[in-house]
mmCIF file of N, CA and C in Angstrom:
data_model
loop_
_atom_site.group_PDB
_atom_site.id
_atom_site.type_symbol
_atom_site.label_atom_id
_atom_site.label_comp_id
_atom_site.label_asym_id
_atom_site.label_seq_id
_atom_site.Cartn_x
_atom_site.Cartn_y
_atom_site.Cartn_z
ATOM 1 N N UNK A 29 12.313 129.458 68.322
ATOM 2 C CA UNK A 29 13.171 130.595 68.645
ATOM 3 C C UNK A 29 14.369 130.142 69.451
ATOM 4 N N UNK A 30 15.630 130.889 69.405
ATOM 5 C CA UNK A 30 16.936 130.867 69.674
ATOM 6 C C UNK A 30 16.980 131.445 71.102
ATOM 7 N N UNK A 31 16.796 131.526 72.438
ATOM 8 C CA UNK A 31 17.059 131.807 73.831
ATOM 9 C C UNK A 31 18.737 132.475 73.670
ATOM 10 N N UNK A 32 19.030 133.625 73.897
ATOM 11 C CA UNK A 32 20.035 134.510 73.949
ATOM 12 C C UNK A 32 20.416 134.991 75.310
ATOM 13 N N UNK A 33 21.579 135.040 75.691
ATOM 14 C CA UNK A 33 21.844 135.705 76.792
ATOM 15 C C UNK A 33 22.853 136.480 76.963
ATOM 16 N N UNK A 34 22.968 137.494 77.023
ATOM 17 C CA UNK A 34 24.380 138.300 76.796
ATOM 18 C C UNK A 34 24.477 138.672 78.231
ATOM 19 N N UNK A 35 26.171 138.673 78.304
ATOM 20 C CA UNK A 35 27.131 139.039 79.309
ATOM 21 C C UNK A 35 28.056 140.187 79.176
ATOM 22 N N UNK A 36 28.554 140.884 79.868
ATOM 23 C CA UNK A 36 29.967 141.273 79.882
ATOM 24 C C UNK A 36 29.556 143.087 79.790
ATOM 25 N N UNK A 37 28.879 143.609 79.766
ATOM 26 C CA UNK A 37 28.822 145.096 79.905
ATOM 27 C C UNK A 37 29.561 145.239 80.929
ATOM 28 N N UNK A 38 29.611 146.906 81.265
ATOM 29 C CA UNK A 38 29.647 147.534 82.285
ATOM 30 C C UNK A 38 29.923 149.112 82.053
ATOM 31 N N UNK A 39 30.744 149.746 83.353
ATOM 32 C CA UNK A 39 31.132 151.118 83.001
ATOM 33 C C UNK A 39 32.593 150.998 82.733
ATOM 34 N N UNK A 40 33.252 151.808 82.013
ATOM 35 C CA UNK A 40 34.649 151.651 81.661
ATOM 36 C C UNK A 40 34.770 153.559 81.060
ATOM 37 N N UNK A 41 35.784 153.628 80.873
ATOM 38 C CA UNK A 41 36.414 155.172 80.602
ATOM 39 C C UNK A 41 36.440 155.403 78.910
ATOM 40 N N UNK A 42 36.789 156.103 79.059
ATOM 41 C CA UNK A 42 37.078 156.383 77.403
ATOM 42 C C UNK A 42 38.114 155.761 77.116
ATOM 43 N N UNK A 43 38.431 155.457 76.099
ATOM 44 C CA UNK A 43 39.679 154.132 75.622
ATOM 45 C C UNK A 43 39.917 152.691 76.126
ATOM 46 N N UNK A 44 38.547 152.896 77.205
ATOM 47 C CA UNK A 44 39.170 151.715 77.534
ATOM 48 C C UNK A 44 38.339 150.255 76.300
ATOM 49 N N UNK A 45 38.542 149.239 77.365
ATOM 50 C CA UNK A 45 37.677 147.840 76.263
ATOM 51 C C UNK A 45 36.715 146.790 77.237
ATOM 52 N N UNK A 46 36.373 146.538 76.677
ATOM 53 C CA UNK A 46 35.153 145.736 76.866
ATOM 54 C C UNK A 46 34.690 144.245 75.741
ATOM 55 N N UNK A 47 34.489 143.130 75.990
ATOM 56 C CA UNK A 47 34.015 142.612 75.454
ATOM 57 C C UNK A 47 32.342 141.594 76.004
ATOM 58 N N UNK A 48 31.887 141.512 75.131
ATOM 59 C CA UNK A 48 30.174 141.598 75.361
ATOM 60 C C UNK A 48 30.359 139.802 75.078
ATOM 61 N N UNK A 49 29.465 138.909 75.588
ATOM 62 C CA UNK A 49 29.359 137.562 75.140
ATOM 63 C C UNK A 49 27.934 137.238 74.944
ATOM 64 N N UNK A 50 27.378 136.742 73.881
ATOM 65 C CA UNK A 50 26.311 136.371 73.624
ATOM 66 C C UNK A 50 25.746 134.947 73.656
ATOM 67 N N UNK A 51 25.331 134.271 74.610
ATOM 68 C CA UNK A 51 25.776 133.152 74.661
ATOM 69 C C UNK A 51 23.788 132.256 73.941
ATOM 70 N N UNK A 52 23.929 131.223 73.203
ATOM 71 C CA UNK A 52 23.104 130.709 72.763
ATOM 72 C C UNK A 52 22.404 129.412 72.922
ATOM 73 N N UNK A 53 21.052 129.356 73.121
ATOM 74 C CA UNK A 53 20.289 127.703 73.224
ATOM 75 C C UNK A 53 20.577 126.877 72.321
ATOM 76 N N UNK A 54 21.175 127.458 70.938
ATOM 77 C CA UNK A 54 21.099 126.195 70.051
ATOM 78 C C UNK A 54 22.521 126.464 69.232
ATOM 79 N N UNK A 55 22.817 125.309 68.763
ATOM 80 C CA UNK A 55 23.765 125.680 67.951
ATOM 81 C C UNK A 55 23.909 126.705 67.102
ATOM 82 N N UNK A 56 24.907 127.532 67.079
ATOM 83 C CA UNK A 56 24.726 128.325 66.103
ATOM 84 C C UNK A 56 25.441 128.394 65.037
ATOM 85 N N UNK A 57 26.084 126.909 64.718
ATOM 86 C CA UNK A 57 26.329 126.315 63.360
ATOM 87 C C UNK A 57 24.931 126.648 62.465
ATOM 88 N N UNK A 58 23.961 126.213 63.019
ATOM 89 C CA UNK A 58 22.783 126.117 62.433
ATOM 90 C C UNK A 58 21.677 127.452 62.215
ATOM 91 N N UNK A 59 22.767 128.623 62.471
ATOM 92 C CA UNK A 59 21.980 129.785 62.634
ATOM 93 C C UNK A 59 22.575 130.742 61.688
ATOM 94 N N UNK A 60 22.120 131.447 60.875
ATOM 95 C CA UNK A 60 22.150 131.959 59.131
ATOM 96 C C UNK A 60 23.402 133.238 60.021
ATOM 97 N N UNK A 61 22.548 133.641 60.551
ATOM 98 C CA UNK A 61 23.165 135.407 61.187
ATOM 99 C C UNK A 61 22.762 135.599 62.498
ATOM 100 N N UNK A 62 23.868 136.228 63.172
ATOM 101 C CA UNK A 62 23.845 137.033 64.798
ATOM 102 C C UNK A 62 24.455 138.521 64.335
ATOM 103 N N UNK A 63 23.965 139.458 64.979
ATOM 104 C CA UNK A 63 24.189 140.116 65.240
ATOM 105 C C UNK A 63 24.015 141.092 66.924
ATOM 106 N N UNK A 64 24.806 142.218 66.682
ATOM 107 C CA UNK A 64 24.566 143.034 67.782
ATOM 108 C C UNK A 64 24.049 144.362 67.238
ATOM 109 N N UNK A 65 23.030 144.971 68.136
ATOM 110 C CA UNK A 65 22.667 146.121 68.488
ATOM 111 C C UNK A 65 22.836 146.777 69.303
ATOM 112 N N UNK A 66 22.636 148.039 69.408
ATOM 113 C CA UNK A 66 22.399 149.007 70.252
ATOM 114 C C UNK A 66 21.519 150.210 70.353
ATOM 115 N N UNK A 67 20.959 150.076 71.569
ATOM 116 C CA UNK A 67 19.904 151.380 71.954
ATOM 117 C C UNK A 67 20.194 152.720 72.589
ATOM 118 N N UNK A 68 20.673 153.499 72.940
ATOM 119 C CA UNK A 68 21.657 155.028 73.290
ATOM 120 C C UNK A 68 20.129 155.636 74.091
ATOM 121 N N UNK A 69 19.939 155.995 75.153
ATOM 122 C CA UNK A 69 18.620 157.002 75.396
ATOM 123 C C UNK A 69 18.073 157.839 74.784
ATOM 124 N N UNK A 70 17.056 157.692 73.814
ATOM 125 C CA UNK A 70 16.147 158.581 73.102
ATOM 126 C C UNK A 70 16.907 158.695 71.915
ATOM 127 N N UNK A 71 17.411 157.306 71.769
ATOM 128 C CA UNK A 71 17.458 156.920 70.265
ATOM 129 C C UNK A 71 16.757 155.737 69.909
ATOM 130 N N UNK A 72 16.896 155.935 68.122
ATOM 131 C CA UNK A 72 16.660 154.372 67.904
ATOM 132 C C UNK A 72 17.526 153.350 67.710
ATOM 133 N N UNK A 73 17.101 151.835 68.221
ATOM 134 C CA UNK A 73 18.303 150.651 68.097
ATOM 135 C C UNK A 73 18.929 150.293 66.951
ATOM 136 N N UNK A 74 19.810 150.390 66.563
ATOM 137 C CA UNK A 74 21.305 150.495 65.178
ATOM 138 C C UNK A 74 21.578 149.015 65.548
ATOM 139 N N UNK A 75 22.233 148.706 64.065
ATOM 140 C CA UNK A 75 23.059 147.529 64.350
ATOM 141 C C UNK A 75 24.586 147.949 64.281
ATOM 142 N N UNK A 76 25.303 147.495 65.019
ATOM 143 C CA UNK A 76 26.425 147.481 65.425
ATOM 144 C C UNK A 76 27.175 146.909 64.779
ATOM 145 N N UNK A 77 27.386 145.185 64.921
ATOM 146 C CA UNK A 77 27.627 144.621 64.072
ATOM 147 C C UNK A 77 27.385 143.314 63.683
ATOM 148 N N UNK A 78 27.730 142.456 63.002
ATOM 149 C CA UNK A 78 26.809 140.858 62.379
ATOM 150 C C UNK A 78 27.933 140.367 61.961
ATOM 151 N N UNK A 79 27.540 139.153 61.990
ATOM 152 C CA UNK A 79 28.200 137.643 62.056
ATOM 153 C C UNK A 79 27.465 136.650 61.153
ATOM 154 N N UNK A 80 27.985 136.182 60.223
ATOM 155 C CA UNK A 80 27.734 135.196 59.111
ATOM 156 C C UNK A 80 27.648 133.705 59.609
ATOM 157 N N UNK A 81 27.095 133.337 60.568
ATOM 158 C CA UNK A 81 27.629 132.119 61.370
ATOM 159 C C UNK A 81 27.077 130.686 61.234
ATOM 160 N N UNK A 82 26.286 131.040 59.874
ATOM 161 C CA UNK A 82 25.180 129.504 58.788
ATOM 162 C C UNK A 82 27.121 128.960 58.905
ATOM 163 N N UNK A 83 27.108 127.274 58.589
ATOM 164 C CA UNK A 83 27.877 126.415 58.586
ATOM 165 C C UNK A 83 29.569 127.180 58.992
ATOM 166 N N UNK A 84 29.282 127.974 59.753
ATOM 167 C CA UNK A 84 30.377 128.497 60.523
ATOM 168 C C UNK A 84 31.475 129.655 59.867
ATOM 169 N N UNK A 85 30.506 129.744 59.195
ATOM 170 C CA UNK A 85 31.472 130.534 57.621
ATOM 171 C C UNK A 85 32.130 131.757 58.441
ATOM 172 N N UNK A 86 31.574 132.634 59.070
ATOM 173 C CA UNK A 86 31.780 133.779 59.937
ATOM 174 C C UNK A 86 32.046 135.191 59.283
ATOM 175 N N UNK A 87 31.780 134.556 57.917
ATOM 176 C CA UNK A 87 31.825 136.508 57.229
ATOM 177 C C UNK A 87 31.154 137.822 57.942
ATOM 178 N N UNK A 88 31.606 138.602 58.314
ATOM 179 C CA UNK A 88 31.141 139.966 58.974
ATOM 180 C C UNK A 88 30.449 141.168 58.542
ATOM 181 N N UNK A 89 30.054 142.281 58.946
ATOM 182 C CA UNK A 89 29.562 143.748 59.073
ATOM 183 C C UNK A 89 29.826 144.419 59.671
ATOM 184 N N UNK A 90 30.064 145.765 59.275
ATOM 185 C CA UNK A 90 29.837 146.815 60.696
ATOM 186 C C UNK A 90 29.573 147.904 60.263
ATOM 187 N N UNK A 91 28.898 148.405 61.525
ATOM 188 C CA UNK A 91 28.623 149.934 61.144
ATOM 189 C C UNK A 91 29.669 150.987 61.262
ATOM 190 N N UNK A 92 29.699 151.843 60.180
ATOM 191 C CA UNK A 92 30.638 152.840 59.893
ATOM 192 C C UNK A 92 31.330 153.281 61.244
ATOM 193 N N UNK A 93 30.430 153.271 62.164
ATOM 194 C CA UNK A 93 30.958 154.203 63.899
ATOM 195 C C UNK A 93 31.922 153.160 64.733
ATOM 196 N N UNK A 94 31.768 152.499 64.110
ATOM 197 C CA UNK A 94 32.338 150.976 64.993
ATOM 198 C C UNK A 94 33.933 150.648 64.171
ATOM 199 N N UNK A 95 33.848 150.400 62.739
ATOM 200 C CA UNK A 95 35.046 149.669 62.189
ATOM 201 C C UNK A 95 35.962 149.971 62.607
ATOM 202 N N UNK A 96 36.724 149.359 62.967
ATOM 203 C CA UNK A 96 38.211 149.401 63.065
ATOM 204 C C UNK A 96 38.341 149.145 64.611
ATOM 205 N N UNK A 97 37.143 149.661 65.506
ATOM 206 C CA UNK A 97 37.129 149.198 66.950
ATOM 207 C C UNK A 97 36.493 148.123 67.372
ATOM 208 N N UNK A 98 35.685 147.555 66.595
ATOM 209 C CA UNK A 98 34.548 146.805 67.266
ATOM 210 C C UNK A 98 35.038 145.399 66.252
ATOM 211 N N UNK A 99 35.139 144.212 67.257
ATOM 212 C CA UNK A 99 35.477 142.893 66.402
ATOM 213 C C UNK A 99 34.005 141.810 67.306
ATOM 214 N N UNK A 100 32.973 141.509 65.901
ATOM 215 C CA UNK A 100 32.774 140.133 66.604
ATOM 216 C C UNK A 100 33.022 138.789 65.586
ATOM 217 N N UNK A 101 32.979 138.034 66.551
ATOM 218 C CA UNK A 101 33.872 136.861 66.529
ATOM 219 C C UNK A 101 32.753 135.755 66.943
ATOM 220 N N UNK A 102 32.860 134.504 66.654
ATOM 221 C CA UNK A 102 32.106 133.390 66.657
ATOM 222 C C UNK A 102 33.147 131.805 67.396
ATOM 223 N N UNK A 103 32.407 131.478 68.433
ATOM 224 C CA UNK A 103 33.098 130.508 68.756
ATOM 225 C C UNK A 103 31.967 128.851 68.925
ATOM 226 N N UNK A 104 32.202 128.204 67.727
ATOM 227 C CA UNK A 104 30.933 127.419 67.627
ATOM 228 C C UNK A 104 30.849 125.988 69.305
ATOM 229 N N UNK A 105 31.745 125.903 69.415
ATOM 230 C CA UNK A 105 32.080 124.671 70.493
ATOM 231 C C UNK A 105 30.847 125.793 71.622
ATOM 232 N N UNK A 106 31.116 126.612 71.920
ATOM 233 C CA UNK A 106 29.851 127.182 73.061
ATOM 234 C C UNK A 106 29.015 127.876 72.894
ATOM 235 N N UNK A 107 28.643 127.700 71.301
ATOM 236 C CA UNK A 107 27.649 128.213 71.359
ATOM 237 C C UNK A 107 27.629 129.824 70.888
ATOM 238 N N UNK A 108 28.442 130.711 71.176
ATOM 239 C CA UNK A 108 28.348 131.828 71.760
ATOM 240 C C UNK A 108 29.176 133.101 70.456
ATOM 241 N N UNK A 109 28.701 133.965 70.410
ATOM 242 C CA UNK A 109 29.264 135.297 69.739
ATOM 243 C C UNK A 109 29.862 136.331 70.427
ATOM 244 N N UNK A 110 30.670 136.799 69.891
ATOM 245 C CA UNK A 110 31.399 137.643 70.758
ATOM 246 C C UNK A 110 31.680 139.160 70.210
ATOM 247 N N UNK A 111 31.429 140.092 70.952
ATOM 248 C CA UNK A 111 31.548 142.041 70.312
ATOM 249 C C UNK A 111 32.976 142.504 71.480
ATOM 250 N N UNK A 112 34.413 141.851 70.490
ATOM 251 C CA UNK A 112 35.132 142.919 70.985
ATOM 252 C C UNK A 112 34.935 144.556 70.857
ATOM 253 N N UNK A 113 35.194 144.678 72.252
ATOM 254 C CA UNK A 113 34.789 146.501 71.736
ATOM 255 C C UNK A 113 36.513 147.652 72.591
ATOM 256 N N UNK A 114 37.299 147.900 71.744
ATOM 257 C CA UNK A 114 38.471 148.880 71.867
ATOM 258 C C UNK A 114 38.022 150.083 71.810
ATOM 259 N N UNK A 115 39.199 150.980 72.110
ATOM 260 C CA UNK A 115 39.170 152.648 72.056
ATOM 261 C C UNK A 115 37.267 152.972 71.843
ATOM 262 N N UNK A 116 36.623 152.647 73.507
ATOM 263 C CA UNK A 116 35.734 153.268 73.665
ATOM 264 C C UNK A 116 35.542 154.582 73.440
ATOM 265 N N UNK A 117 34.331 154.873 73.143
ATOM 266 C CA UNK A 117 34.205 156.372 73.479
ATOM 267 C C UNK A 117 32.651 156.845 74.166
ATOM 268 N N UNK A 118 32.510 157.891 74.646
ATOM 269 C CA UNK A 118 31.148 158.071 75.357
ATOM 270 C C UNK A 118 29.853 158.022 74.404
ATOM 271 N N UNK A 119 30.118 157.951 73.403
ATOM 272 C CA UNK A 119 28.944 158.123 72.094
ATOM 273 C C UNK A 119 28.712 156.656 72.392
ATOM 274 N N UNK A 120 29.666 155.163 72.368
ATOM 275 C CA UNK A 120 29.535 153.952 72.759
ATOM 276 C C UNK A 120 28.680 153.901 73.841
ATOM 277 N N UNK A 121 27.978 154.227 75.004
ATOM 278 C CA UNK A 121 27.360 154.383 75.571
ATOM 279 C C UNK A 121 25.885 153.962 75.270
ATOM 280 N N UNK A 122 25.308 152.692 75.555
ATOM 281 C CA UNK A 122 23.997 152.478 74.843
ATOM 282 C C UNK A 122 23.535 150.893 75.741
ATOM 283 N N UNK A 123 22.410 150.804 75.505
ATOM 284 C CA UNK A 123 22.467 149.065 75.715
ATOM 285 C C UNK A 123 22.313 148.299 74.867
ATOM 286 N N UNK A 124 23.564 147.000 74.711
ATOM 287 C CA UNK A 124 23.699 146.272 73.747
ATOM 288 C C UNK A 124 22.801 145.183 73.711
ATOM 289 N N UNK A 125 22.254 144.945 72.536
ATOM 290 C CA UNK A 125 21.247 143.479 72.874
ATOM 291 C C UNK A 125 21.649 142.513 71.619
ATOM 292 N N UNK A 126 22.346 141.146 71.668
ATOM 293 C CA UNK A 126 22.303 140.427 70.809
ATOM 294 C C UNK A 126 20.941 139.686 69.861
ATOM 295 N N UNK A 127 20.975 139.370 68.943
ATOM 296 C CA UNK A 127 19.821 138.840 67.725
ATOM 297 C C UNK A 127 20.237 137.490 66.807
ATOM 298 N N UNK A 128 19.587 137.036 66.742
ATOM 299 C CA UNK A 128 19.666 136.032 65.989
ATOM 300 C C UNK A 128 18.552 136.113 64.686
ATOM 301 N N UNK A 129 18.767 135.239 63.442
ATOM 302 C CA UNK A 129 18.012 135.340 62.492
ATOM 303 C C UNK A 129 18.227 134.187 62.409
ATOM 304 N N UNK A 130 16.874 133.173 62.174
ATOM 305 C CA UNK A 130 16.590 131.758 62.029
ATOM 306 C C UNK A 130 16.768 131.844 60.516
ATOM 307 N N UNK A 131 16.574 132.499 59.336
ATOM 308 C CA UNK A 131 16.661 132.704 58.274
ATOM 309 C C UNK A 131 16.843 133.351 57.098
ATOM 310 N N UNK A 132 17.219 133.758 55.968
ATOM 311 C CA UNK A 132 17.799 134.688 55.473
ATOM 312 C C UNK A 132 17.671 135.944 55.637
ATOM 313 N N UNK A 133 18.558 137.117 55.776
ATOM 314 C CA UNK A 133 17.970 138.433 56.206
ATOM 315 C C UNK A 133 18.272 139.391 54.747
ATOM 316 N N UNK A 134 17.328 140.460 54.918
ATOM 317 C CA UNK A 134 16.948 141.212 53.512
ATOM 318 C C UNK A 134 18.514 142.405 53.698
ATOM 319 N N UNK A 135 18.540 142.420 54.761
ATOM 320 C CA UNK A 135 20.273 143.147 54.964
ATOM 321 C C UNK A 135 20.732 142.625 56.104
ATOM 322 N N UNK A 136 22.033 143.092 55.877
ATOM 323 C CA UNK A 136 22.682 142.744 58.023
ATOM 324 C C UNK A 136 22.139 143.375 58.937
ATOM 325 N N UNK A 137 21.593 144.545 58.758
ATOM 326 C CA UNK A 137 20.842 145.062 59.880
ATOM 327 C C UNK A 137 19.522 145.450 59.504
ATOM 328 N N UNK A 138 18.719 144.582 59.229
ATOM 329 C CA UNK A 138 17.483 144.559 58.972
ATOM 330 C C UNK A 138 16.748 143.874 60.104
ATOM 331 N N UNK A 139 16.532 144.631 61.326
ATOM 332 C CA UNK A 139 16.235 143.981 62.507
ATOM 333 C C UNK A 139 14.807 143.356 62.333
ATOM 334 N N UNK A 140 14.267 143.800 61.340
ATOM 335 C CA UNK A 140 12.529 142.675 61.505
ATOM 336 C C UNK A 140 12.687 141.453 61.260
ATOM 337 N N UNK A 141 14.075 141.219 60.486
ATOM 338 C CA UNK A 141 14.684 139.902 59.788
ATOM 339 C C UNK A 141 15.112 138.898 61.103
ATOM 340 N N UNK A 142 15.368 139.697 62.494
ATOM 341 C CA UNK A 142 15.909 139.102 63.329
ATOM 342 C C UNK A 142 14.771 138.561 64.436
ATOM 343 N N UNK A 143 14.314 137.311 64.640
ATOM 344 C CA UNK A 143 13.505 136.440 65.291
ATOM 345 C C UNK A 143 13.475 136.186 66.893
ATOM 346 N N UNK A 144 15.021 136.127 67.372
ATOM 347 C CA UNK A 144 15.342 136.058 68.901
ATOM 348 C C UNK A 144 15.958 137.205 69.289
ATOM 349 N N UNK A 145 16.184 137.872 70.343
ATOM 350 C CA UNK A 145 16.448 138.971 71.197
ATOM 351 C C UNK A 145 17.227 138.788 72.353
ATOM 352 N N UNK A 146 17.915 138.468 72.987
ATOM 353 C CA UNK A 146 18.288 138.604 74.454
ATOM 354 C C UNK A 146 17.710 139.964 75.212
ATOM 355 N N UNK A 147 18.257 140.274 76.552
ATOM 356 C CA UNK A 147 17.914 140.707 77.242
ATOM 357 C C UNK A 147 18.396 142.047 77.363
ATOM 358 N N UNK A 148 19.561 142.009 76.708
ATOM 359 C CA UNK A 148 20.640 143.214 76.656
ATOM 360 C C UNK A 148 21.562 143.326 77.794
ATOM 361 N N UNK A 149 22.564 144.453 77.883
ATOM 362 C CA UNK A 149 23.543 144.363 78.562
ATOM 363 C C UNK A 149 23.967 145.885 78.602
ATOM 364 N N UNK A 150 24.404 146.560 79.566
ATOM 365 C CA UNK A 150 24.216 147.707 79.495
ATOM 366 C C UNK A 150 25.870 148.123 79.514
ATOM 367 N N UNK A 151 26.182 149.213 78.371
ATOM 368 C CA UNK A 151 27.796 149.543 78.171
ATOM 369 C C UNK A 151 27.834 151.041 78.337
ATOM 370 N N UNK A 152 28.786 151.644 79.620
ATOM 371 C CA UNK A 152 28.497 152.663 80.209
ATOM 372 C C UNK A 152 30.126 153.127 79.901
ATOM 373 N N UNK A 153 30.537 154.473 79.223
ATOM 374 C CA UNK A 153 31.468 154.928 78.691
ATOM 375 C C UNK A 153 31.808 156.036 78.726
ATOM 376 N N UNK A 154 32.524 156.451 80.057
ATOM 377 C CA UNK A 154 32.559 158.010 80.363
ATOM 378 C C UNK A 154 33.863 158.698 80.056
ATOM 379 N N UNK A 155 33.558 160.238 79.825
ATOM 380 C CA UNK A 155 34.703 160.856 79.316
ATOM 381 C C UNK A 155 36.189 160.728 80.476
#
């Protein structure tokens, strides 16, 4: 398993931005797919969005609520994935937890597909 650690939450306003860092034990040249999730109180955890990051290729996903605001990005020298997040809004409000998949996944957000977990990071988004 892949040791995950994500950074960078907090509280921020509506519109404002935020970016989340997912930082990783192993290369993640060598890792098929990352993605991000999120958990909202007395919901269930969604994927947000995914990263193609097998031999660095970096093809993407996202969920419909996100496009056009939400960019992640792959930077192989540290390891690490990244969830730009623009024009917040309070629905954004959730805790984010990065994932890794050691091997092919049956969709991008097919979270049983995903093997490692971090700890999460909590993104607080008020009107």
């Amino acid at each position: 398993q892949v040791q995950l650690v994500e950074s960078g939450g907090g509280s921020v306003q509506a519109g404002g931005s935020l970016t989340l860092s997912c930082a990783a034990s192993a290369y993640i040249y060598g890792i098929p797919y990352m993605a991000w999730f999120r958990q909202a109180p007395g919901r269930e955890r969604e994927g947000v969005a995914a990263i193609y990051t097998g031999r660095g290729s970096g093809g993407t996903y996202y969920a419909d609520s996100v496009k056009g605001r939400f960019t992640i990005s792959q930077e192989l020298a540290k390891n690490t994935v990244y969830l730009q997040m623009n024009s917040l809004k309070p629905e954004d409000t959730a805790m984010y937890y990065c994932a890794a998949a050691t091997s092919l996944v049956s969709s991008w957000f097919q979270q049983a597909d995903y093997n490692s977990w971090g700890q999460g990071t909590q993104v607080t988004v008020s009107s």
